[in-house]
Amino acid sequence: QIIRSVHEFVKKREPVREEVSIRSVIDGVRALVELQARQAGVALRVHLPPGLPPVLADRLLLEQVLLNLTRNAIEAMQDTRPEQRVLRIEADHEDGQVAVSVIDRGHGISPEVAERLFSPFYSTKAEGMGMGLSICRTAIEFHGGTLTHAPHPVGGTVFTFSLPAQAASRALG
């Protein structure tokens, strides 16, 4: 299923917006995130409150954003002490927005890097092409949302994407 999902993403296609739950998006990539985290000695913690409203989005694009953010977070913790290697994925609903945060305890982001973080072709990784975060931001903005980052108070970084929440669907009939 994961391979099929990635294959669908790389095929050229028009984005398909539908009502999706953030829980189902996270569930769609959770096995792959857990595998990557386990290989890096990182513990995964997911906190999703009940009753999150759906968002109108292309599920595959959101899954790719989440995979990119979690992969970056796992890589950022490679030099973190093993007992502090915790990746958290949290969601919240406030002011008509559903926000999803990817929180790491890694090295953080310096102010100099933060200025150019979302610029195409800018990367702090030796092997990086500098397209990941730029594409993520474009995908989230395509959905009418925002992608931001902030320092984690205990060390590391919090990346958050927010999308407009959909009103609860009314039953037909």
CSV table of N, CA and C in Angstrom, one decimal:
chain,number,residue,atom,x,y,z
A,1,GLN,N,0.8,-1.2,0.0
A,1,GLN,CA,0.0,0.0,0.0
A,1,GLN,C,0.9,1.3,0.0
A,2,ILE,N,1.9,1.2,0.8
A,2,ILE,CA,2.8,2.4,0.8
A,2,ILE,C,3.5,2.6,-0.5
A,3,ILE,N,4.0,1.6,-1.1
A,3,ILE,CA,4.6,1.7,-2.4
A,3,ILE,C,3.6,2.2,-3.5
A,4,ARG,N,2.4,1.7,-3.4
A,4,ARG,CA,1.4,2.1,-4.3
A,4,ARG,C,1.1,3.6,-4.1
A,5,SER,N,1.1,4.0,-2.8
A,5,SER,CA,0.8,5.4,-2.5
A,5,SER,C,1.9,6.3,-3.1
A,6,VAL,N,3.1,5.9,-2.9
A,6,VAL,CA,4.3,6.7,-3.4
A,6,VAL,C,4.2,6.7,-5.0
A,7,HIS,N,3.9,5.6,-5.5
A,7,HIS,CA,3.8,5.5,-7.0
A,7,HIS,C,2.7,6.4,-7.5
A,8,GLU,N,1.6,6.5,-6.9
A,8,GLU,CA,0.5,7.4,-7.3
A,8,GLU,C,0.9,8.8,-7.2
A,9,PHE,N,1.7,9.1,-6.1
A,9,PHE,CA,2.2,10.5,-6.0
A,9,PHE,C,3.1,10.9,-7.1
A,10,VAL,N,4.0,10.0,-7.5
A,10,VAL,CA,5.0,10.4,-8.5
A,10,VAL,C,4.4,10.5,-9.9
A,11,LYS,N,3.3,9.7,-10.1
A,11,LYS,CA,2.7,9.8,-11.4
A,11,LYS,C,2.1,11.2,-11.5
A,12,LYS,N,2.1,11.8,-12.7
A,12,LYS,CA,1.5,13.1,-12.9
A,12,LYS,C,0.0,12.9,-12.9
A,13,ARG,N,-0.6,13.7,-12.0
A,13,ARG,CA,-2.0,13.7,-11.8
A,13,ARG,C,-2.5,15.0,-11.3
A,14,GLU,N,-3.8,15.3,-11.5
A,14,GLU,CA,-4.4,16.4,-10.9
A,14,GLU,C,-4.7,16.1,-9.4
A,15,PRO,N,-4.4,17.1,-8.5
A,15,PRO,CA,-4.8,16.8,-7.1
A,15,PRO,C,-6.3,16.6,-7.0
A,16,VAL,N,-6.7,15.7,-6.2
A,16,VAL,CA,-8.1,15.4,-5.9
A,16,VAL,C,-8.5,15.8,-4.5
A,17,ARG,N,-9.3,16.8,-4.4
A,17,ARG,CA,-9.7,17.3,-3.1
A,17,ARG,C,-11.0,16.6,-2.7
A,18,GLU,N,-10.9,16.0,-1.4
A,18,GLU,CA,-12.0,15.4,-0.8
A,18,GLU,C,-12.0,15.6,0.7
A,19,GLU,N,-13.1,15.4,1.3
A,19,GLU,CA,-13.1,15.5,2.8
A,19,GLU,C,-12.2,14.3,3.3
A,20,VAL,N,-11.2,14.6,4.1
A,20,VAL,CA,-10.4,13.6,4.7
A,20,VAL,C,-10.2,14.0,6.2
A,21,SER,N,-10.0,12.9,7.0
A,21,SER,CA,-9.7,13.2,8.4
A,21,SER,C,-8.2,13.1,8.6
A,22,ILE,N,-7.7,14.0,9.4
A,22,ILE,CA,-6.3,14.0,9.7
A,22,ILE,C,-5.9,12.7,10.3
A,23,ARG,N,-6.7,12.0,11.1
A,23,ARG,CA,-6.4,10.7,11.6
A,23,ARG,C,-6.1,9.7,10.5
A,24,SER,N,-6.9,9.7,9.5
A,24,SER,CA,-6.8,8.8,8.4
A,24,SER,C,-5.5,9.1,7.6
A,25,VAL,N,-5.1,10.4,7.5
A,25,VAL,CA,-3.9,10.7,6.8
A,25,VAL,C,-2.7,10.2,7.6
A,26,ILE,N,-2.7,10.4,8.9
A,26,ILE,CA,-1.6,9.9,9.7
A,26,ILE,C,-1.6,8.4,9.7
A,27,ASP,N,-2.7,7.8,9.8
A,27,ASP,CA,-2.8,6.3,9.8
A,27,ASP,C,-2.2,5.8,8.5
A,28,GLY,N,-2.4,6.5,7.4
A,28,GLY,CA,-1.9,6.1,6.1
A,28,GLY,C,-0.4,6.1,5.9
A,29,VAL,N,0.3,6.9,6.8
A,29,VAL,CA,1.8,6.9,6.7
A,29,VAL,C,2.4,6.3,8.0
A,30,ARG,N,1.6,6.0,8.9
A,30,ARG,CA,2.2,5.6,10.3
A,30,ARG,C,3.2,4.5,10.2
A,31,ALA,N,2.8,3.4,9.4
A,31,ALA,CA,3.7,2.3,9.4
A,31,ALA,C,5.1,2.7,8.9
A,32,LEU,N,5.1,3.5,7.8
A,32,LEU,CA,6.4,3.9,7.3
A,32,LEU,C,7.2,4.8,8.2
A,33,VAL,N,6.5,5.7,8.9
A,33,VAL,CA,7.1,6.6,9.9
A,33,VAL,C,7.7,5.8,11.0
A,34,GLU,N,6.9,4.8,11.5
A,34,GLU,CA,7.3,4.0,12.6
A,34,GLU,C,8.6,3.2,12.2
A,35,LEU,N,8.6,2.7,11.0
A,35,LEU,CA,9.8,2.0,10.5
A,35,LEU,C,11.0,2.9,10.5
A,36,GLN,N,10.9,4.0,9.9
A,36,GLN,CA,12.0,5.0,9.8
A,36,GLN,C,12.5,5.4,11.2
A,37,ALA,N,11.5,5.6,12.1
A,37,ALA,CA,11.8,6.0,13.5
A,37,ALA,C,12.6,4.9,14.2
A,38,ARG,N,12.1,3.7,14.1
A,38,ARG,CA,12.7,2.6,14.8
A,38,ARG,C,14.1,2.4,14.3
A,39,GLN,N,14.3,2.5,13.0
A,39,GLN,CA,15.7,2.3,12.5
A,39,GLN,C,16.6,3.3,13.0
A,40,ALA,N,16.1,4.5,13.4
A,40,ALA,CA,17.0,5.6,13.9
A,40,ALA,C,17.0,5.7,15.4
A,41,GLY,N,16.3,4.7,16.0
A,41,GLY,CA,16.3,4.7,17.5
A,41,GLY,C,15.4,5.9,18.1
A,42,VAL,N,14.4,6.2,17.3
A,42,VAL,CA,13.5,7.3,17.7
A,42,VAL,C,12.1,6.7,18.1
A,43,ALA,N,11.6,7.2,19.2
A,43,ALA,CA,10.2,6.8,19.7
A,43,ALA,C,9.2,7.7,19.0
A,44,LEU,N,8.1,7.1,18.5
A,44,LEU,CA,7.0,7.9,17.9
A,44,LEU,C,5.9,8.0,18.9
A,45,ARG,N,5.4,9.2,19.1
A,45,ARG,CA,4.2,9.5,19.9
A,45,ARG,C,3.2,10.3,19.1
A,46,VAL,N,2.0,9.8,19.0
A,46,VAL,CA,0.9,10.5,18.3
A,46,VAL,C,-0.2,10.8,19.2
A,47,HIS,N,-0.6,12.1,19.2
A,47,HIS,CA,-1.7,12.6,20.0
A,47,HIS,C,-2.7,13.3,19.1
A,48,LEU,N,-3.9,12.7,19.0
A,48,LEU,CA,-4.9,13.3,18.2
A,48,LEU,C,-6.2,13.4,19.0
A,49,PRO,N,-6.7,14.5,19.3
A,49,PRO,CA,-7.9,14.6,20.1
A,49,PRO,C,-9.1,14.1,19.4
A,50,PRO,N,-10.1,13.6,20.1
A,50,PRO,CA,-11.3,13.1,19.4
A,50,PRO,C,-12.0,14.3,18.8
A,51,GLY,N,-12.8,14.0,17.8
A,51,GLY,CA,-13.7,15.0,17.2
A,51,GLY,C,-13.0,16.1,16.3
A,52,LEU,N,-11.8,15.8,15.8
A,52,LEU,CA,-11.2,16.7,14.8
A,52,LEU,C,-12.1,16.8,13.6
A,53,PRO,N,-12.4,18.0,13.1
A,53,PRO,CA,-13.2,18.0,11.9
A,53,PRO,C,-12.3,17.6,10.7
A,54,PRO,N,-13.0,17.2,9.6
A,54,PRO,CA,-12.2,16.9,8.4
A,54,PRO,C,-11.7,18.1,7.7
A,55,VAL,N,-10.8,17.9,6.8
A,55,VAL,CA,-10.3,19.0,5.9
A,55,VAL,C,-10.6,18.6,4.5
A,56,LEU,N,-10.6,19.6,3.6
A,56,LEU,CA,-10.8,19.3,2.2
A,56,LEU,C,-9.5,19.4,1.5
A,57,ALA,N,-9.0,18.2,1.2
A,57,ALA,CA,-7.6,18.1,0.7
A,57,ALA,C,-7.3,16.8,-0.1
A,58,ASP,N,-6.2,16.9,-0.8
A,58,ASP,CA,-5.7,15.7,-1.5
A,58,ASP,C,-4.9,14.9,-0.6
A,59,ARG,N,-5.5,13.7,-0.2
A,59,ARG,CA,-4.9,12.8,0.8
A,59,ARG,C,-3.4,12.5,0.5
A,60,LEU,N,-3.1,12.2,-0.8
A,60,LEU,CA,-1.7,11.8,-1.1
A,60,LEU,C,-0.7,13.0,-0.9
A,61,LEU,N,-1.2,14.2,-1.2
A,61,LEU,CA,-0.3,15.3,-1.0
A,61,LEU,C,0.0,15.5,0.5
A,62,LEU,N,-1.1,15.4,1.3
A,62,LEU,CA,-0.9,15.6,2.8
A,62,LEU,C,0.0,14.4,3.3
A,63,GLU,N,-0.2,13.2,2.8
A,63,GLU,CA,0.7,12.1,3.3
A,63,GLU,C,2.1,12.4,2.9
A,64,GLN,N,2.4,13.0,1.7
A,64,GLN,CA,3.8,13.3,1.3
A,64,GLN,C,4.3,14.4,2.2
A,65,VAL,N,3.5,15.4,2.5
A,65,VAL,CA,4.0,16.5,3.4
A,65,VAL,C,4.4,15.9,4.8
A,66,LEU,N,3.5,15.0,5.3
A,66,LEU,CA,3.8,14.4,6.6
A,66,LEU,C,5.0,13.5,6.6
A,67,LEU,N,5.2,12.8,5.5
A,67,LEU,CA,6.4,11.9,5.4
A,67,LEU,C,7.6,12.8,5.3
A,68,ASN,N,7.6,13.8,4.6
A,68,ASN,CA,8.8,14.7,4.5
A,68,ASN,C,9.1,15.3,5.8
A,69,LEU,N,8.1,15.9,6.5
A,69,LEU,CA,8.4,16.5,7.8
A,69,LEU,C,8.9,15.5,8.9
A,70,THR,N,8.3,14.3,8.9
A,70,THR,CA,8.7,13.3,9.9
A,70,THR,C,10.1,12.8,9.5
A,71,ARG,N,10.4,12.6,8.3
A,71,ARG,CA,11.8,12.2,7.9
A,71,ARG,C,12.8,13.2,8.3
A,72,ASN,N,12.5,14.5,8.0
A,72,ASN,CA,13.4,15.6,8.5
A,72,ASN,C,13.6,15.6,10.0
A,73,ALA,N,12.5,15.4,10.7
A,73,ALA,CA,12.6,15.4,12.2
A,73,ALA,C,13.4,14.2,12.7
A,74,ILE,N,13.3,13.1,12.1
A,74,ILE,CA,14.1,11.9,12.5
A,74,ILE,C,15.5,12.2,12.2
A,75,GLU,N,15.8,12.7,11.0
A,75,GLU,CA,17.2,13.0,10.7
A,75,GLU,C,17.8,14.1,11.6
A,76,ALA,N,17.0,15.0,12.0
A,76,ALA,CA,17.5,16.1,12.9
A,76,ALA,C,17.9,15.6,14.3
A,77,MET,N,17.4,14.4,14.7
A,77,MET,CA,17.7,13.8,16.0
A,77,MET,C,18.8,12.8,16.0
A,78,GLN,N,19.5,12.7,14.9
A,78,GLN,CA,20.6,11.6,14.8
A,78,GLN,C,21.7,11.8,15.9
A,79,ASP,N,21.9,13.1,16.3
A,79,ASP,CA,23.0,13.4,17.3
A,79,ASP,C,22.4,13.6,18.7
A,80,THR,N,21.1,13.4,18.8
A,80,THR,CA,20.4,13.6,20.1
A,80,THR,C,20.6,12.4,21.0
A,81,ARG,N,20.8,12.6,22.3
A,81,ARG,CA,20.9,11.5,23.2
A,81,ARG,C,19.8,10.5,23.0
A,82,PRO,N,20.0,9.2,23.0
A,82,PRO,CA,19.0,8.2,22.7
A,82,PRO,C,17.7,8.4,23.5
A,83,GLU,N,17.8,8.7,24.8
A,83,GLU,CA,16.6,8.8,25.6
A,83,GLU,C,15.7,10.0,25.3
A,84,GLN,N,16.3,10.9,24.5
A,84,GLN,CA,15.6,12.1,24.1
A,84,GLN,C,15.0,12.1,22.7
A,85,ARG,N,15.3,11.0,22.0
A,85,ARG,CA,14.9,10.9,20.6
A,85,ARG,C,13.4,10.5,20.5
A,86,VAL,N,12.6,11.6,20.6
A,86,VAL,CA,11.1,11.4,20.6
A,86,VAL,C,10.6,12.3,19.5
A,87,LEU,N,9.8,11.6,18.6
A,87,LEU,CA,9.1,12.4,17.5
A,87,LEU,C,7.6,12.4,17.9
A,88,ARG,N,7.1,13.6,18.0
A,88,ARG,CA,5.7,13.7,18.3
A,88,ARG,C,4.9,14.2,17.1
A,89,ILE,N,3.7,13.6,16.9
A,89,ILE,CA,2.8,14.2,15.9
A,89,ILE,C,1.5,14.5,16.7
A,90,GLU,N,1.1,15.8,16.6
A,90,GLU,CA,0.0,16.2,17.4
A,90,GLU,C,-0.9,17.0,16.5
A,91,ALA,N,-2.2,17.0,16.8
A,91,ALA,CA,-3.2,17.8,16.0
A,91,ALA,C,-4.0,18.5,17.0
A,92,ASP,N,-4.6,19.6,16.5
A,92,ASP,CA,-5.5,20.5,17.3
A,92,ASP,C,-6.5,21.1,16.3
A,93,HIS,N,-7.6,21.6,16.9
A,93,HIS,CA,-8.6,22.3,16.1
A,93,HIS,C,-8.9,23.6,16.8
A,94,GLU,N,-8.7,24.8,16.1
A,94,GLU,CA,-8.9,26.1,16.8
A,94,GLU,C,-9.1,27.1,15.7
A,95,ASP,N,-10.1,28.0,15.9
A,95,ASP,CA,-10.4,29.1,15.0
A,95,ASP,C,-10.6,28.6,13.6
A,96,GLY,N,-11.4,27.5,13.4
A,96,GLY,CA,-11.7,27.1,12.1
A,96,GLY,C,-10.6,26.4,11.3
A,97,GLN,N,-9.5,26.1,12.0
A,97,GLN,CA,-8.3,25.5,11.4
A,97,GLN,C,-8.0,24.2,12.1
A,98,VAL,N,-7.5,23.2,11.3
A,98,VAL,CA,-7.0,22.0,11.9
A,98,VAL,C,-5.5,22.1,11.7
A,99,ALA,N,-4.8,22.0,12.8
A,99,ALA,CA,-3.3,22.2,12.8
A,99,ALA,C,-2.7,20.8,13.2
A,100,VAL,N,-1.6,20.5,12.4
A,100,VAL,CA,-0.9,19.2,12.6
A,100,VAL,C,0.6,19.7,12.9
A,101,SER,N,1.1,19.2,14.0
A,101,SER,CA,2.5,19.6,14.4
A,101,SER,C,3.4,18.3,14.4
A,102,VAL,N,4.6,18.5,13.8
A,102,VAL,CA,5.6,17.5,13.9
A,102,VAL,C,6.7,18.0,14.8
A,103,ILE,N,6.9,17.4,15.9
A,103,ILE,CA,7.8,18.0,16.9
A,103,ILE,C,9.0,17.1,17.2
A,104,ASP,N,10.2,17.6,17.0
A,104,ASP,CA,11.4,16.8,17.3
A,104,ASP,C,12.2,17.4,18.4
A,105,ARG,N,13.2,16.7,18.9
A,105,ARG,CA,14.1,17.1,19.9
A,105,ARG,C,15.5,17.2,19.3
A,106,GLY,N,15.6,17.6,18.1
A,106,GLY,CA,16.9,17.6,17.3
A,106,GLY,C,17.7,18.9,17.6
A,107,HIS,N,18.5,19.2,16.6
A,107,HIS,CA,19.5,20.3,16.8
A,107,HIS,C,18.9,21.7,16.6
A,108,GLY,N,17.6,21.7,16.2
A,108,GLY,CA,17.0,23.0,16.0
A,108,GLY,C,17.4,23.7,14.7
A,109,ILE,N,17.0,24.9,14.5
A,109,ILE,CA,17.2,25.6,13.3
A,109,ILE,C,17.8,27.0,13.6
A,110,SER,N,19.0,27.3,13.1
A,110,SER,CA,19.6,28.6,13.4
A,110,SER,C,18.8,29.7,12.7
A,111,PRO,N,18.9,30.9,13.2
A,111,PRO,CA,18.2,32.1,12.5
A,111,PRO,C,18.6,32.2,11.1
A,112,GLU,N,19.9,32.0,10.8
A,112,GLU,CA,20.4,32.1,9.4
A,112,GLU,C,19.8,31.1,8.5
A,113,VAL,N,19.7,29.9,9.0
A,113,VAL,CA,19.0,28.8,8.2
A,113,VAL,C,17.5,29.1,8.1
A,114,ALA,N,16.9,29.6,9.1
A,114,ALA,CA,15.4,29.8,9.1
A,114,ALA,C,15.0,30.8,8.1
A,115,GLU,N,15.9,31.8,7.8
A,115,GLU,CA,15.5,32.8,6.8
A,115,GLU,C,15.3,32.1,5.4
A,116,ARG,N,16.0,31.1,5.1
A,116,ARG,CA,16.0,30.5,3.7
A,116,ARG,C,15.4,29.1,3.7
A,117,LEU,N,14.9,28.7,4.8
A,117,LEU,CA,14.4,27.3,5.0
A,117,LEU,C,13.5,26.8,3.9
A,118,PHE,N,12.5,27.6,3.5
A,118,PHE,CA,11.5,27.2,2.5
A,118,PHE,C,11.9,27.6,1.1
A,119,SER,N,13.1,28.1,0.9
A,119,SER,CA,13.6,28.5,-0.5
A,119,SER,C,13.9,27.3,-1.3
A,120,PRO,N,13.5,27.3,-2.6
A,120,PRO,CA,13.8,26.2,-3.4
A,120,PRO,C,15.4,26.1,-3.6
A,121,PHE,N,15.9,24.9,-3.6
A,121,PHE,CA,17.3,24.5,-3.8
A,121,PHE,C,18.2,24.9,-2.6
A,122,TYR,N,17.6,25.3,-1.5
A,122,TYR,CA,18.4,25.5,-0.3
A,122,TYR,C,18.3,24.3,0.6
A,123,SER,N,19.4,23.8,1.0
A,123,SER,CA,19.5,22.6,1.8
A,123,SER,C,20.6,22.7,2.8
A,124,THR,N,20.4,22.1,4.0
A,124,THR,CA,21.5,22.0,5.0
A,124,THR,C,22.1,20.6,4.9
A,125,LYS,N,21.5,19.8,4.1
A,125,LYS,CA,22.0,18.4,4.0
A,125,LYS,C,23.0,18.2,2.9
A,126,ALA,N,24.1,17.5,3.1
A,126,ALA,CA,25.1,17.3,2.1
A,126,ALA,C,24.5,16.7,0.8
A,127,GLU,N,23.5,15.8,1.0
A,127,GLU,CA,22.9,15.1,-0.2
A,127,GLU,C,21.5,15.7,-0.6
A,128,GLY,N,21.1,16.8,0.1
A,128,GLY,CA,19.8,17.4,-0.1
A,128,GLY,C,19.7,18.2,-1.4
A,129,MET,N,18.6,18.2,-2.0
A,129,MET,CA,18.3,19.0,-3.2
A,129,MET,C,17.7,20.3,-2.8
A,130,GLY,N,17.2,20.4,-1.6
A,130,GLY,CA,16.5,21.7,-1.2
A,130,GLY,C,15.1,21.9,-1.8
A,131,MET,N,14.5,20.8,-2.1
A,131,MET,CA,13.1,20.9,-2.6
A,131,MET,C,12.0,20.5,-1.7
A,132,GLY,N,12.4,19.7,-0.7
A,132,GLY,CA,11.3,19.1,0.2
A,132,GLY,C,10.5,20.1,0.9
A,133,LEU,N,11.0,21.0,1.6
A,133,LEU,CA,10.2,22.0,2.4
A,133,LEU,C,9.5,22.9,1.5
A,134,SER,N,10.2,23.3,0.4
A,134,SER,CA,9.6,24.2,-0.6
A,134,SER,C,8.3,23.6,-1.2
A,135,ILE,N,8.4,22.3,-1.6
A,135,ILE,CA,7.3,21.6,-2.1
A,135,ILE,C,6.2,21.4,-1.1
A,136,CYS,N,6.6,21.1,0.2
A,136,CYS,CA,5.6,20.9,1.3
A,136,CYS,C,4.8,22.2,1.4
A,137,ARG,N,5.5,23.4,1.5
A,137,ARG,CA,4.8,24.6,1.7
A,137,ARG,C,3.9,24.9,0.5
A,138,THR,N,4.3,24.6,-0.7
A,138,THR,CA,3.5,24.8,-1.9
A,138,THR,C,2.2,24.0,-1.8
A,139,ALA,N,2.4,22.7,-1.4
A,139,ALA,CA,1.3,21.8,-1.3
A,139,ALA,C,0.3,22.2,-0.2
A,140,ILE,N,0.7,22.7,0.9
A,140,ILE,CA,-0.2,23.2,2.0
A,140,ILE,C,-0.9,24.5,1.5
A,141,GLU,N,-0.1,25.4,0.9
A,141,GLU,CA,-0.7,26.6,0.4
A,141,GLU,C,-1.8,26.4,-0.7
A,142,PHE,N,-1.6,25.3,-1.5
A,142,PHE,CA,-2.5,24.9,-2.5
A,142,PHE,C,-3.9,24.6,-1.8
A,143,HIS,N,-3.8,24.1,-0.6
A,143,HIS,CA,-5.0,23.7,0.1
A,143,HIS,C,-5.6,24.9,1.0
A,144,GLY,N,-5.0,26.1,0.8
A,144,GLY,CA,-5.5,27.2,1.5
A,144,GLY,C,-4.9,27.3,3.0
A,145,GLY,N,-3.8,26.6,3.2
A,145,GLY,CA,-3.3,26.5,4.5
A,145,GLY,C,-1.9,27.2,4.6
A,146,THR,N,-1.3,27.0,5.8
A,146,THR,CA,0.1,27.5,6.0
A,146,THR,C,1.0,26.4,6.6
A,147,LEU,N,2.3,26.6,6.4
A,147,LEU,CA,3.3,25.7,6.9
A,147,LEU,C,4.3,26.6,7.6
A,148,THR,N,4.5,26.4,8.9
A,148,THR,CA,5.4,27.3,9.7
A,148,THR,C,6.3,26.4,10.5
A,149,HIS,N,7.3,27.0,11.1
A,149,HIS,CA,8.1,26.3,12.1
A,149,HIS,C,8.5,27.3,13.2
A,150,ALA,N,8.8,26.7,14.4
A,150,ALA,CA,9.2,27.4,15.6
A,150,ALA,C,10.1,26.6,16.4
A,151,PRO,N,10.9,27.2,17.2
A,151,PRO,CA,11.8,26.4,18.1
A,151,PRO,C,10.9,25.7,19.1
A,152,HIS,N,11.3,24.5,19.4
A,152,HIS,CA,10.7,23.7,20.5
A,152,HIS,C,11.3,24.2,21.8
A,153,PRO,N,10.5,24.6,22.8
A,153,PRO,CA,11.1,25.1,24.0
A,153,PRO,C,12.2,24.3,24.7
A,154,VAL,N,12.1,23.0,24.6
A,154,VAL,CA,13.0,22.1,25.3
A,154,VAL,C,14.1,21.6,24.3
A,155,GLY,N,14.2,22.2,23.1
A,155,GLY,CA,15.2,21.9,22.1
A,155,GLY,C,14.6,21.2,21.0
A,156,GLY,N,15.0,21.5,19.8
A,156,GLY,CA,14.4,20.9,18.6
A,156,GLY,C,13.5,21.9,17.9
A,157,THR,N,12.7,21.4,17.0
A,157,THR,CA,11.8,22.2,16.2
A,157,THR,C,10.4,21.7,16.1
A,158,VAL,N,9.5,22.6,15.9
A,158,VAL,CA,8.1,22.3,15.7
A,158,VAL,C,7.7,22.8,14.4
A,159,PHE,N,7.3,21.9,13.5
A,159,PHE,CA,6.8,22.3,12.2
A,159,PHE,C,5.3,22.1,12.3
A,160,THR,N,4.5,23.1,11.8
A,160,THR,CA,3.0,23.0,11.9
A,160,THR,C,2.4,23.4,10.6
A,161,PHE,N,1.5,22.5,10.1
A,161,PHE,CA,0.7,22.9,9.0
A,161,PHE,C,-0.7,23.0,9.4
A,162,SER,N,-1.4,24.1,9.0
A,162,SER,CA,-2.8,24.3,9.3
A,162,SER,C,-3.6,24.4,8.1
A,163,LEU,N,-4.8,23.8,8.1
A,163,LEU,CA,-5.7,23.8,7.0
A,163,LEU,C,-7.1,24.2,7.5
A,164,PRO,N,-7.8,24.8,6.6
A,164,PRO,CA,-9.2,25.1,7.0
A,164,PRO,C,-10.0,23.9,7.3
A,165,ALA,N,-10.7,23.9,8.4
A,165,ALA,CA,-11.6,22.8,8.8
A,165,ALA,C,-12.9,22.9,8.0
A,166,GLN,N,-13.4,21.7,7.7
A,166,GLN,CA,-14.7,21.6,7.0
A,166,GLN,C,-15.8,21.5,8.0
A,167,ALA,N,-16.9,22.2,7.7
A,167,ALA,CA,-18.1,22.0,8.6
A,167,ALA,C,-18.5,20.6,8.6
A,168,ALA,N,-19.0,20.1,9.7
A,168,ALA,CA,-19.5,18.7,9.8
A,168,ALA,C,-20.4,18.4,8.7
A,169,SER,N,-20.2,17.3,8.0
A,169,SER,CA,-21.1,16.9,6.9
A,169,SER,C,-22.5,16.6,7.4
A,170,ARG,N,-23.5,17.1,6.7
A,170,ARG,CA,-24.9,16.8,7.1
A,170,ARG,C,-25.3,15.6,6.4
A,171,ALA,N,-26.0,14.8,7.1
A,171,ALA,CA,-26.6,13.5,6.5
A,171,ALA,C,-27.6,13.9,5.4
A,172,LEU,N,-27.6,13.3,4.3
A,172,LEU,CA,-28.6,13.5,3.3
A,172,LEU,C,-29.9,12.8,3.6
A,173,GLY,N,-31.0,13.5,3.2
A,173,GLY,CA,-32.2,12.8,3.4
A,173,GLY,C,-33.0,13.4,4.4
